Tab-separated table of C-alpha atoms in Angstrom:
chain	number	residue	atom	x	y	z
A	270	MET	CA	116.361	57.170	124.565
A	271	LEU	CA	114.869	55.130	127.456
A	272	ASP	CA	118.398	54.014	128.641
A	273	ILE	CA	119.610	57.689	128.564
A	274	GLU	CA	116.526	58.828	130.523
A	275	ASN	CA	117.088	56.084	133.098
A	276	LYS	CA	120.735	57.124	133.369
A	277	ALA	CA	119.738	60.745	133.916
A	278	LYS	CA	117.198	59.751	136.598
A	279	GLN	CA	120.126	58.399	138.648
A	280	TRP	CA	121.182	62.056	139.037
A	281	LEU	CA	118.011	62.673	140.818
A	282	GLY	CA	119.002	60.370	143.639
A	283	GLU	CA	121.429	60.280	146.510
A	284	GLY	CA	124.628	62.305	146.310
A	285	TYR	CA	123.507	65.080	144.015
A	286	ASP	CA	122.593	68.626	145.124
A	287	GLN	CA	119.177	70.219	144.619
A	288	ALA	CA	120.298	72.567	141.853
A	289	THR	CA	121.630	69.617	139.804
A	290	LYS	CA	118.443	67.592	140.324
A	291	LYS	CA	116.319	70.550	139.272
A	292	ARG	CA	118.251	71.009	136.101
A	293	VAL	CA	118.193	67.305	135.179
A	294	GLN	CA	114.434	67.185	135.799
A	295	TYR	CA	114.041	70.139	133.457
A	296	LEU	CA	115.967	68.427	130.735
A	297	ILE	CA	113.965	65.196	131.090
A	298	GLU	CA	110.648	67.207	130.813
A	299	ASN	CA	111.538	69.851	128.318
A	300	ASP	CA	114.671	69.200	126.264
A	301	PRO	CA	115.136	65.642	125.136
A	302	ALA	CA	117.833	66.541	122.541
A	303	LEU	CA	120.003	68.253	125.118
A	304	LEU	CA	119.303	65.435	127.614
A	305	VAL	CA	120.728	62.949	125.096
A	306	ASP	CA	123.841	65.030	124.463
A	307	ALA	CA	124.408	65.388	128.195
A	308	PHE	CA	124.128	61.688	129.092
A	309	TYR	CA	124.698	59.537	126.035
A	310	LYS	CA	128.237	58.776	127.170
A	311	ASP	CA	130.643	59.470	130.005
A	312	LEU	CA	133.504	61.889	129.696
A	313	GLU	CA	136.705	59.934	129.347
A	314	PHE	CA	140.401	60.576	128.984
A	315	GLY	CA	141.135	61.398	125.358
A	316	THR	CA	144.011	63.029	123.512
A	317	GLY	CA	143.680	66.125	125.694
A	318	GLY	CA	142.276	64.680	128.967
A	319	LEU	CA	138.675	65.242	129.871
A	320	ARG	CA	136.870	68.016	128.006
A	321	GLY	CA	133.318	69.019	127.578
A	322	LYS	CA	130.647	71.686	127.884
A	323	MET	CA	129.787	72.790	131.323
A	324	ASP	CA	126.371	71.602	132.561
A	325	VAL	CA	124.790	68.652	134.329
A	326	GLY	CA	125.259	65.202	132.851
A	327	SER	CA	127.775	62.418	132.553
A	328	ASN	CA	129.067	63.921	129.242
A	329	ARG	CA	129.496	67.360	130.805
A	330	MET	CA	132.147	69.103	132.954
A	331	ASN	CA	130.498	69.552	136.396
A	332	LYS	CA	131.192	69.088	140.090
A	333	TYR	CA	130.315	65.375	139.864
A	334	THR	CA	132.294	64.334	136.735
A	335	VAL	CA	135.271	66.223	138.233
A	336	GLY	CA	134.753	64.619	141.535
A	337	LEU	CA	134.524	61.067	139.972
A	338	ALA	CA	137.655	61.706	137.845
A	339	THR	CA	139.493	62.831	140.894
A	340	GLN	CA	138.474	60.070	143.129
A	341	GLY	CA	139.426	57.574	140.428
A	342	LEU	CA	142.758	59.290	140.196
A	343	ALA	CA	143.182	59.146	143.944
A	344	ASN	CA	142.374	55.474	144.143
A	345	TYR	CA	144.884	54.740	141.389
A	346	LEU	CA	147.607	56.834	143.055
A	347	LYS	CA	147.162	54.906	146.342
A	348	LYS	CA	147.673	51.661	144.427
A	349	THR	CA	150.774	52.813	142.395
A	350	VAL	CA	152.605	55.204	144.840
A	351	LYS	CA	154.431	52.890	147.326
A	352	GLY	CA	156.738	53.832	150.130
A	353	ARG	CA	156.096	57.546	149.951
A	354	GLN	CA	153.483	60.247	150.372
A	355	ALA	CA	151.561	60.766	147.173
A	356	LYS	CA	151.518	64.380	146.180
A	357	VAL	CA	149.588	66.251	143.526
A	358	VAL	CA	149.833	69.816	142.233
A	359	ILE	CA	146.704	71.597	140.860
A	360	ALA	CA	146.468	74.615	138.600
A	361	TYR	CA	143.699	76.187	136.675
A	362	ASP	CA	143.022	78.790	133.895
A	363	THR	CA	140.768	81.740	133.701
A	364	ARG	CA	137.576	80.054	132.404
A	365	LYS	CA	134.307	79.978	134.227
A	366	ASN	CA	134.267	77.424	137.067
A	367	SER	CA	138.014	76.605	136.646
A	368	SER	CA	138.842	77.706	140.230
A	369	PHE	CA	135.761	75.922	141.462
A	370	PHE	CA	136.704	72.663	139.766
A	371	ALA	CA	140.270	72.946	141.013
A	372	ARG	CA	139.099	73.282	144.534
A	373	ILE	CA	136.829	70.224	144.165
A	374	ALA	CA	139.865	68.211	142.909
A	375	ALA	CA	141.923	69.509	145.901
A	376	ASP	CA	139.171	68.508	148.341
A	377	VAL	CA	138.717	64.996	146.867
A	378	LEU	CA	142.406	64.290	146.830
A	379	SER	CA	143.088	65.642	150.409
A	380	ALA	CA	140.030	63.757	151.820
A	381	SER	CA	141.618	60.627	150.283
A	382	GLY	CA	144.884	61.206	152.172
A	383	ILE	CA	146.869	62.777	149.290
A	384	TYR	CA	148.950	65.928	149.858
A	385	VAL	CA	147.853	68.734	147.556
A	386	TYR	CA	149.712	71.848	146.260
A	387	LEU	CA	147.103	74.236	144.991
A	388	PHE	CA	147.953	77.264	142.899
A	389	GLU	CA	146.593	80.413	144.657
A	390	ASP	CA	145.443	81.914	141.235
A	391	PHE	CA	145.348	81.072	137.563
A	392	ARG	CA	148.627	79.864	136.029
A	393	PRO	CA	149.752	78.732	132.520
A	394	LEU	CA	149.572	74.981	131.782
A	395	PRO	CA	153.344	74.726	131.116
A	396	GLU	CA	153.973	76.021	134.629
A	397	LEU	CA	151.925	73.222	135.920
A	398	SER	CA	154.037	70.746	133.924
A	399	PHE	CA	157.176	72.296	135.426
A	400	ALA	CA	155.748	72.256	138.963
A	401	VAL	CA	155.137	68.441	138.930
A	402	ARG	CA	158.798	67.766	138.892
A	403	TYR	CA	159.856	70.889	140.753
A	404	LEU	CA	157.781	69.805	143.692
A	405	LYS	CA	158.540	66.058	143.148
A	406	CYS	CA	154.829	65.233	142.739
A	407	SER	CA	153.290	61.999	141.813
A	408	CYS	CA	151.105	63.772	139.262
A	409	GLY	CA	149.499	67.156	138.415
A	410	ILE	CA	146.089	68.372	137.370
A	411	ILE	CA	145.141	71.435	135.428
A	412	ILE	CA	141.548	72.612	134.890
A	413	THR	CA	141.461	74.063	131.383
A	414	ALA	CA	139.813	73.725	127.936
A	415	SER	CA	142.749	75.453	126.266
A	416	HIS	CA	141.472	77.405	123.193
A	417	ASN	CA	137.967	75.900	123.053
A	418	PRO	CA	134.798	78.096	123.146
A	419	LYS	CA	133.694	79.627	126.489
A	420	GLU	CA	131.110	76.906	127.098
A	421	TYR	CA	133.744	74.283	127.647
A	422	ASN	CA	136.039	73.255	130.367
A	423	GLY	CA	138.477	70.392	130.813
A	424	TYR	CA	140.674	68.384	133.209
A	425	LYS	CA	144.194	67.354	132.214
A	426	VAL	CA	146.384	64.997	134.200
A	427	PHE	CA	150.224	65.058	134.038
A	428	TRP	CA	152.273	62.216	135.422
A	429	GLU	CA	155.450	62.396	137.564
A	430	ASP	CA	157.703	63.055	134.590
A	431	GLY	CA	155.661	66.251	133.902
A	432	GLY	CA	154.109	64.902	130.729
A	433	GLN	CA	150.440	64.288	130.016
A	434	ILE	CA	149.322	60.747	130.929
A	435	ILE	CA	149.417	58.029	128.250
A	436	SER	CA	148.840	54.337	128.386
A	437	PRO	CA	148.607	52.486	130.754
A	438	HIS	CA	147.854	55.228	133.161
A	439	ASP	CA	144.974	56.824	131.212
A	440	LYS	CA	143.193	53.436	130.835
A	441	ASN	CA	143.934	52.443	134.486
A	442	ILE	CA	142.528	55.676	135.856
A	443	THR	CA	139.409	55.204	133.620
A	444	ARG	CA	138.856	51.729	135.060
A	445	GLU	CA	139.155	53.135	138.540
A	446	ILE	CA	136.489	55.774	137.725
A	447	GLN	CA	134.226	53.296	136.221
A	448	LYS	CA	134.096	51.370	139.471
A	449	LEU	CA	132.679	54.365	141.377
A	450	ARG	CA	129.288	55.663	142.318
A	451	ILE	CA	128.821	59.330	143.227
A	452	VAL	CA	128.406	58.325	146.891
A	453	ASP	CA	131.951	56.898	146.856
A	454	VAL	CA	133.442	60.337	146.145
A	455	HIS	CA	134.923	62.155	149.193
A	456	PHE	CA	134.000	65.829	148.593
A	457	ASP	CA	134.914	67.048	152.152
A	458	GLY	CA	138.552	68.271	151.931
A	459	HIS	CA	141.234	68.045	154.530
A	460	GLU	CA	142.650	71.597	154.902
A	461	LYS	CA	145.797	70.482	156.573
A	462	LYS	CA	146.814	68.419	153.426
A	463	ILE	CA	146.213	71.413	151.058
A	464	GLU	CA	149.130	73.887	150.681
A	465	MET	CA	148.772	77.105	148.519
A	466	VAL	CA	151.698	77.843	146.172
A	467	GLY	CA	152.450	80.574	143.622
A	468	GLU	CA	155.305	83.098	143.454
A	469	ARG	CA	157.913	80.459	144.518
A	470	ILE	CA	157.030	78.347	141.491
A	471	ASP	CA	156.800	81.367	139.256
A	472	ARG	CA	160.403	82.473	140.103
A	473	ALA	CA	161.782	78.968	139.576
A	474	TYR	CA	159.947	78.512	136.239
A	475	LEU	CA	161.007	81.895	134.837
A	476	LYS	CA	164.509	81.238	135.922
A	477	SER	CA	164.508	78.019	133.833
A	478	VAL	CA	162.901	79.715	130.879
A	479	LYS	CA	165.692	82.306	130.797
A	480	THR	CA	168.282	79.489	130.604
A	481	LEU	CA	167.132	78.780	127.132
A	482	SER	CA	168.399	82.229	125.889
A	483	LEU	CA	171.072	81.989	123.142
A	484	SER	CA	171.261	85.663	122.265
A	485	LYS	CA	171.712	87.844	125.369
A	486	ASP	CA	174.252	89.889	123.432
A	487	LEU	CA	171.889	90.535	120.554
A	488	ILE	CA	168.973	91.366	122.871
A	489	LYS	CA	171.050	94.004	124.516
A	490	LYS	CA	171.793	95.522	121.157
A	491	TYR	CA	168.199	95.256	119.918
A	492	GLN	CA	166.411	95.698	123.260
A	493	ASP	CA	164.133	98.341	121.609
A	494	LEU	CA	162.447	95.884	119.224
A	495	LYS	CA	158.666	96.633	119.583
A	496	ILE	CA	156.603	93.643	120.654
A	497	VAL	CA	152.810	93.609	121.048
A	498	TYR	CA	151.508	90.967	123.328
A	499	SER	CA	147.995	89.680	124.153
A	500	PRO	CA	146.947	86.908	126.520
A	501	ILE	CA	143.385	86.834	125.209
A	502	HIS	CA	141.990	87.120	128.790
A	503	GLY	CA	144.083	84.124	129.778
A	504	THR	CA	146.882	82.899	132.003
A	505	GLY	CA	149.866	84.405	130.133
A	506	LYS	CA	148.915	87.834	131.414
A	507	TYR	CA	151.794	88.086	133.949
A	508	LEU	CA	154.514	85.564	133.016
A	509	VAL	CA	154.885	86.448	129.358
A	510	PRO	CA	155.619	90.160	129.873
A	511	GLN	CA	157.774	89.251	132.829
A	512	VAL	CA	160.066	86.994	130.858
A	513	LEU	CA	160.347	89.267	127.979
A	514	ASN	CA	161.315	92.136	130.248
A	515	GLN	CA	163.730	90.021	132.209
A	516	LEU	CA	165.377	88.951	129.014
A	517	GLY	CA	165.954	92.587	128.295
A	518	PHE	CA	163.305	93.635	125.790
A	519	LYS	CA	162.269	97.153	126.745
A	520	ASN	CA	159.279	97.804	124.439
A	521	VAL	CA	156.627	95.337	125.224
A	522	PHE	CA	153.180	96.791	124.447
A	523	HIS	CA	149.902	95.416	125.882
A	524	VAL	CA	146.448	95.182	124.571
A	525	PRO	CA	144.625	96.459	127.666
A	526	GLU	CA	141.028	95.318	126.790
A	527	GLN	CA	142.360	91.735	126.372
A	528	GLU	CA	144.205	91.640	129.773
A	529	THR	CA	141.093	91.403	131.850
A	530	THR	CA	140.259	88.076	133.380
A	531	ASP	CA	137.212	87.157	131.359
A	532	GLY	CA	135.953	83.612	130.953
A	533	ASN	CA	133.628	84.766	128.209
A	534	PHE	CA	136.594	85.859	126.119
A	535	SER	CA	134.374	88.773	125.099
A	536	THR	CA	136.761	90.614	122.763
A	537	VAL	CA	137.241	87.741	120.387
A	538	LYS	CA	135.032	85.425	118.316
A	539	SER	CA	137.203	82.476	119.465
A	540	PRO	CA	140.061	82.332	122.002
A	541	ASN	CA	142.152	80.348	119.500
A	542	PRO	CA	145.229	82.264	118.246
A	543	GLU	CA	145.428	79.946	115.270
A	544	GLU	CA	142.505	81.930	113.797
A	545	GLU	CA	143.567	85.191	112.323
A	546	THR	CA	140.495	87.064	113.537
A	547	THR	CA	141.803	86.605	117.047
A	548	PHE	CA	144.696	89.022	116.196
A	549	LYS	CA	142.352	91.881	115.189
A	550	ARG	CA	142.917	94.034	118.296
A	551	ALA	CA	146.607	93.166	118.646
A	552	ILE	CA	147.225	94.148	115.055
A	553	LYS	CA	145.311	97.461	115.672
A	554	LYS	CA	147.727	98.099	118.579
A	555	ALA	CA	150.769	97.047	116.502
A	556	LYS	CA	149.851	99.596	113.813
A	557	GLU	CA	149.663	102.300	116.467
A	558	VAL	CA	153.139	101.609	117.828
A	559	ASP	CA	154.713	100.331	114.621
A	560	ALA	CA	155.553	97.042	116.216
A	561	ASP	CA	158.093	94.570	114.721
A	562	ILE	CA	156.226	91.468	115.930
A	563	ILE	CA	152.993	90.438	117.634
A	564	VAL	CA	152.710	87.474	119.974
A	565	VAL	CA	149.433	86.019	121.318
A	566	THR	CA	148.876	83.160	123.730
A	567	ASP	CA	145.710	81.089	124.247
A	568	PRO	CA	143.864	80.982	127.573
A	569	ASP	CA	146.064	78.459	129.227
A	570	ALA	CA	149.218	79.829	127.585
A	571	ASP	CA	150.441	76.468	126.286
A	572	ARG	CA	150.373	77.696	122.719
A	573	ALA	CA	151.573	81.060	121.199
A	574	ALA	CA	151.042	82.440	117.797
A	575	LEU	CA	153.149	84.913	115.898
A	576	ALA	CA	152.383	87.823	113.506
A	577	VAL	CA	155.172	89.554	111.570
A	578	ARG	CA	155.294	92.884	109.923
A	579	GLU	CA	155.295	92.909	106.155
A	580	LYS	CA	155.280	96.718	105.824
A	581	LYS	CA	154.405	99.569	108.098
A	582	ASP	CA	150.656	99.058	108.164
A	583	ARG	CA	150.344	95.336	107.347
A	584	TYR	CA	150.985	92.274	109.581
A	585	ILE	CA	150.877	88.637	108.545
A	586	VAL	CA	149.832	85.883	110.961
A	587	LEU	CA	152.107	82.867	110.569
A	588	ASN	CA	150.458	79.463	110.832
A	589	GLY	CA	151.889	76.805	113.196
A	590	ASN	CA	154.183	75.268	110.594
A	591	GLN	CA	155.655	78.586	109.618
A	592	ALA	CA	156.200	79.635	113.188
A	593	ALA	CA	157.864	76.289	114.091
A	594	THR	CA	160.078	76.613	110.941
A	595	VAL	CA	161.359	80.006	112.050
A	596	LEU	CA	162.014	78.790	115.655
A	597	VAL	CA	163.764	75.565	114.658
A	598	TYR	CA	165.897	77.349	112.060
A	599	TYR	CA	166.829	80.056	114.643
A	600	LEU	CA	167.673	77.534	117.405
A	601	LEU	CA	169.763	75.161	115.287
A	602	ASN	CA	171.572	77.889	113.458
A	603	ARG	CA	172.243	79.848	116.660
A	604	MET	CA	173.481	76.797	118.450
A	605	SER	CA	175.710	75.995	115.526
A	606	GLU	CA	177.148	79.564	115.521
A	607	LYS	CA	177.967	79.076	119.226
A	608	LYS	CA	179.391	75.650	118.593
A	609	TYR	CA	176.927	74.035	121.009
A	610	LEU	CA	175.947	71.083	118.704
A	611	ARG	CA	177.682	67.880	119.434
A	612	GLY	CA	175.850	65.399	117.223
A	613	LYS	CA	173.735	63.999	120.019
A	614	GLU	CA	170.821	66.465	119.619
A	615	TYR	CA	167.379	65.785	118.453
A	616	ILE	CA	163.987	67.467	117.698
A	617	VAL	CA	160.486	65.933	117.622
A	618	LYS	CA	157.422	66.723	115.569
A	619	THR	CA	154.133	65.184	114.961
A	620	ILE	CA	153.438	63.353	111.711
A	621	VAL	CA	151.126	66.072	110.372
A	622	THR	CA	153.654	68.847	111.039
A	623	THR	CA	155.737	70.326	108.171
A	624	GLU	CA	158.616	68.102	106.733
A	625	ILE	CA	160.841	71.198	106.336
A	626	LEU	CA	161.837	70.749	109.926
A	627	LYS	CA	163.480	67.409	109.074
A	628	HIS	CA	165.619	69.049	106.325
A	629	ILE	CA	166.649	71.959	108.667
A	630	ALA	CA	167.610	69.395	111.316
A	631	LYS	CA	169.511	67.214	108.823
A	632	ASP	CA	171.669	70.050	107.731
A	633	ARG	CA	172.767	70.495	111.304
A	634	SER	CA	173.242	66.795	112.007
A	635	VAL	CA	170.331	66.815	114.413
A	636	LYS	CA	167.927	63.969	114.443
A	637	CYS	CA	164.238	64.474	113.862
A	638	HIS	CA	161.690	62.066	115.346
A	639	ASP	CA	158.109	61.765	114.161
A	640	VAL	CA	155.340	60.930	116.561
A	641	LEU	CA	151.538	60.601	116.548
A	642	ILE	CA	149.224	63.641	116.891
A	643	GLY	CA	149.192	65.023	120.406
A	644	PHE	CA	151.974	66.789	122.217
A	645	LYS	CA	151.953	64.117	124.854
A	646	TRP	CA	153.835	61.849	122.460
A	647	ILE	CA	156.491	64.415	122.143
A	648	GLY	CA	156.775	64.471	125.986
A	649	ASP	CA	156.965	60.645	125.887
A	650	VAL	CA	159.967	60.795	123.514
A	651	ILE	CA	161.764	63.107	125.987
A	652	LYS	CA	160.907	60.839	128.852
A	653	ARG	CA	162.242	57.781	127.139
A	654	SER	CA	165.416	59.400	125.740
A	655	THR	CA	168.745	58.262	127.012
A	656	PRO	CA	170.836	60.661	129.050
A	657	GLU	CA	173.491	61.252	126.350
A	658	LYS	CA	170.842	62.506	123.913
A	659	LYS	CA	169.828	66.174	124.120
A	660	PHE	CA	166.263	67.364	123.270
A	661	LEU	CA	166.239	70.751	121.601
A	662	ALA	CA	162.619	71.377	120.411
A	663	GLY	CA	159.256	69.851	119.734
A	664	ALA	CA	156.633	71.149	117.351
A	665	GLU	CA	153.129	70.478	116.185
A	666	GLU	CA	151.245	72.236	113.313
A	667	SER	CA	148.609	73.567	115.766
A	668	ILE	CA	151.070	76.233	117.096
A	669	GLY	CA	152.349	73.962	119.804
A	670	PHE	CA	156.119	74.327	120.527
A	671	LEU	CA	158.581	73.511	123.196
A	672	ALA	CA	162.299	74.001	123.771
A	673	GLY	CA	164.272	72.583	126.770
A	674	ASP	CA	163.187	69.633	128.812
A	675	PHE	CA	162.027	71.188	132.196
A	676	VAL	CA	158.496	71.373	130.724
A	677	ARG	CA	157.105	68.298	129.088
A	678	ASP	CA	154.278	69.922	127.124
A	679	LYS	CA	153.946	72.764	124.696
A	680	ASP	CA	154.812	76.094	126.242
A	681	GLY	CA	153.508	79.449	125.027
A	682	VAL	CA	155.713	81.414	127.485
A	683	ILE	CA	158.919	79.801	126.095
A	684	THR	CA	157.629	80.272	122.575
A	685	CYS	CA	157.026	83.969	123.064
A	686	ALA	CA	160.561	84.385	124.454
A	687	LEU	CA	162.022	82.619	121.567
A	688	PHE	CA	159.937	84.554	119.002
A	689	ALA	CA	161.409	87.765	120.426
A	690	GLU	CA	164.875	86.461	120.587
A	691	ALA	CA	164.706	85.142	116.987
A	692	ALA	CA	163.618	88.661	115.908
A	693	ALA	CA	166.662	90.132	117.488
A	694	TRP	CA	168.875	87.533	115.771
A	695	ALA	CA	167.255	88.402	112.378
A	696	ALA	CA	167.637	92.178	113.092
A	697	ALA	CA	171.374	91.574	113.582
A	698	GLN	CA	171.408	90.371	110.023
A	699	GLY	CA	169.382	93.341	108.822
A	700	LYS	CA	166.233	91.205	108.417
A	701	SER	CA	162.764	90.911	109.776
A	702	LEU	CA	161.291	87.500	110.750
A	703	LEU	CA	159.307	87.572	107.506
A	704	ASP	CA	162.598	88.070	105.564
A	705	LEU	CA	164.090	85.155	107.490
A	706	LEU	CA	161.086	82.842	106.601
A	707	ILE	CA	161.445	83.805	102.956
A	708	ASN	CA	165.162	82.981	103.055
A	709	ILE	CA	164.362	79.599	104.616
A	710	TYR	CA	162.024	78.912	101.680
A	711	VAL	CA	164.693	79.989	99.219
A	712	GLU	CA	167.113	77.552	100.830
A	713	TYR	CA	164.816	74.575	101.450
A	714	GLY	CA	161.860	74.999	99.051
A	715	TYR	CA	158.366	76.567	99.571
A	716	TYR	CA	156.029	74.686	101.829
A	717	LYS	CA	152.410	75.763	101.726
A	718	THR	CA	149.925	74.670	104.347
A	719	ARG	CA	146.340	75.676	105.364
A	720	MET	CA	144.358	74.614	108.375
A	721	VAL	CA	140.687	73.764	107.914
A	722	TYR	CA	138.389	73.345	110.934
A	723	VAL	CA	135.278	71.089	110.775
A	724	VAL	CA	133.219	71.076	113.916
A	725	LYS	CA	130.962	67.997	114.535
A	726	ASP	CA	129.140	68.356	117.870
A	727	GLY	CA	127.228	66.001	120.078
A	728	LEU	CA	125.951	62.388	119.376
A	729	ALA	CA	125.140	63.201	115.825
A	730	GLY	CA	128.475	64.776	115.196
A	731	GLU	CA	130.219	61.760	116.673
A	732	GLN	CA	128.354	59.463	114.410
A	733	GLU	CA	129.256	61.658	111.451
A	734	ILE	CA	132.927	61.511	112.286
A	735	LYS	CA	132.747	57.738	112.631
A	736	ASN	CA	131.118	57.428	109.264
A	737	MET	CA	133.702	59.688	107.646
A	738	MET	CA	136.576	57.688	109.183
A	739	ASP	CA	134.937	54.353	108.179
A	740	ALA	CA	134.599	55.541	104.613
A	741	TYR	CA	138.149	56.752	104.549
A	742	ARG	CA	139.456	53.416	105.797
A	743	ARG	CA	137.431	51.578	103.098
A	744	LEU	CA	138.756	53.909	100.534
A	745	ARG	CA	142.362	53.347	101.606
A	746	SER	CA	141.852	49.560	101.717
A	747	GLY	CA	140.412	49.583	98.130
A	748	LYS	CA	137.013	48.312	99.216
A	749	ILE	CA	135.189	51.345	97.663
């Protein structure tokens, strides 16, 4: 406890503003448990970048942890980008402080001599991935905590290929951060090195999304399919309806109370569309309009979930494995119908994602790669693939999906478009998407999965997780 208190007292010194010092002093004097949680470790790049609750402390998302991370990134870029101007594009979601943290990152980078493209307003994470390569940037940053509770925010870094950073970049950036003191961070931005971007990237991104369409003829025939969409107060608010309308779907119904920009996500218990309760208002709207499907994206719109109609007044929310099964089956069969498959295609899934995808792929002579948990590993396979190989789709059980290679992370905008298109393809066969899923099970066997969430928070939670994993490894090794 003494070491943590001494660490906290460093935040009472030079480089920190008065509001921060006041909050730290309050924790020291009045809340030792919260003090420990705020300072027992430093935020570091994990599976999904930096992520933590928003408050003072080295284990929290705040001006200073964002500043340190960005200064470390800037220093690393200056070492690695040779012979050209380093450029970074920055986006952010609708969470509290997201635009504030994005501006801090822009200021620190520009003050360090790096050119910055800063999105003028909130944008989906996949658009940030797209923008990295579209703008020929050295890397990209997005401020988001995805589907986490409202108290959280995060900081993800994408490398020049548009994929999330992996080794050695994550470790090297961390080393640069560890060398820094807060007085080493340049918070005073250079306005001439910050360029605001927005609609130009939107148009280019949506144009690319529409190139993935395989069923324009069927969409025209089934343009009146009824689709309910909710962004859950997040970044999909504009682009998802736009792409559905541009593809030709005429009946896209909104959930008005969930279209407000609300960092508290006040209409849902959790902004995670994996949880069926998140669909409550969208299902109510679907019953009102007799919708065929419901699509919901999480706050940064990198993930999309699907609900399908079972009968007039009942909708079933598909889990990530079921949704991926429908999409992969649609893509591969539709490409086969159009004679697009050449034997050089592949899909990628994480090791915990349903094995039925392998069997569907095998039937169409499409290779299926398994990777570790985290969509960044799917992006890495795309990056390392040889030119003659063609990536078709990537999937993970936690409703992450991608088609096409112009984005290198999961993409809820693309996923919503494909859900709708698959519904039109099924309708052309006289089926619903639920019928289609049942037919897949008849063909390949029934796969049943269920997701269980176990939340372990703070220092005590981290120790519990360590103990559980240690016990599991001993069990696997036969030592217990």
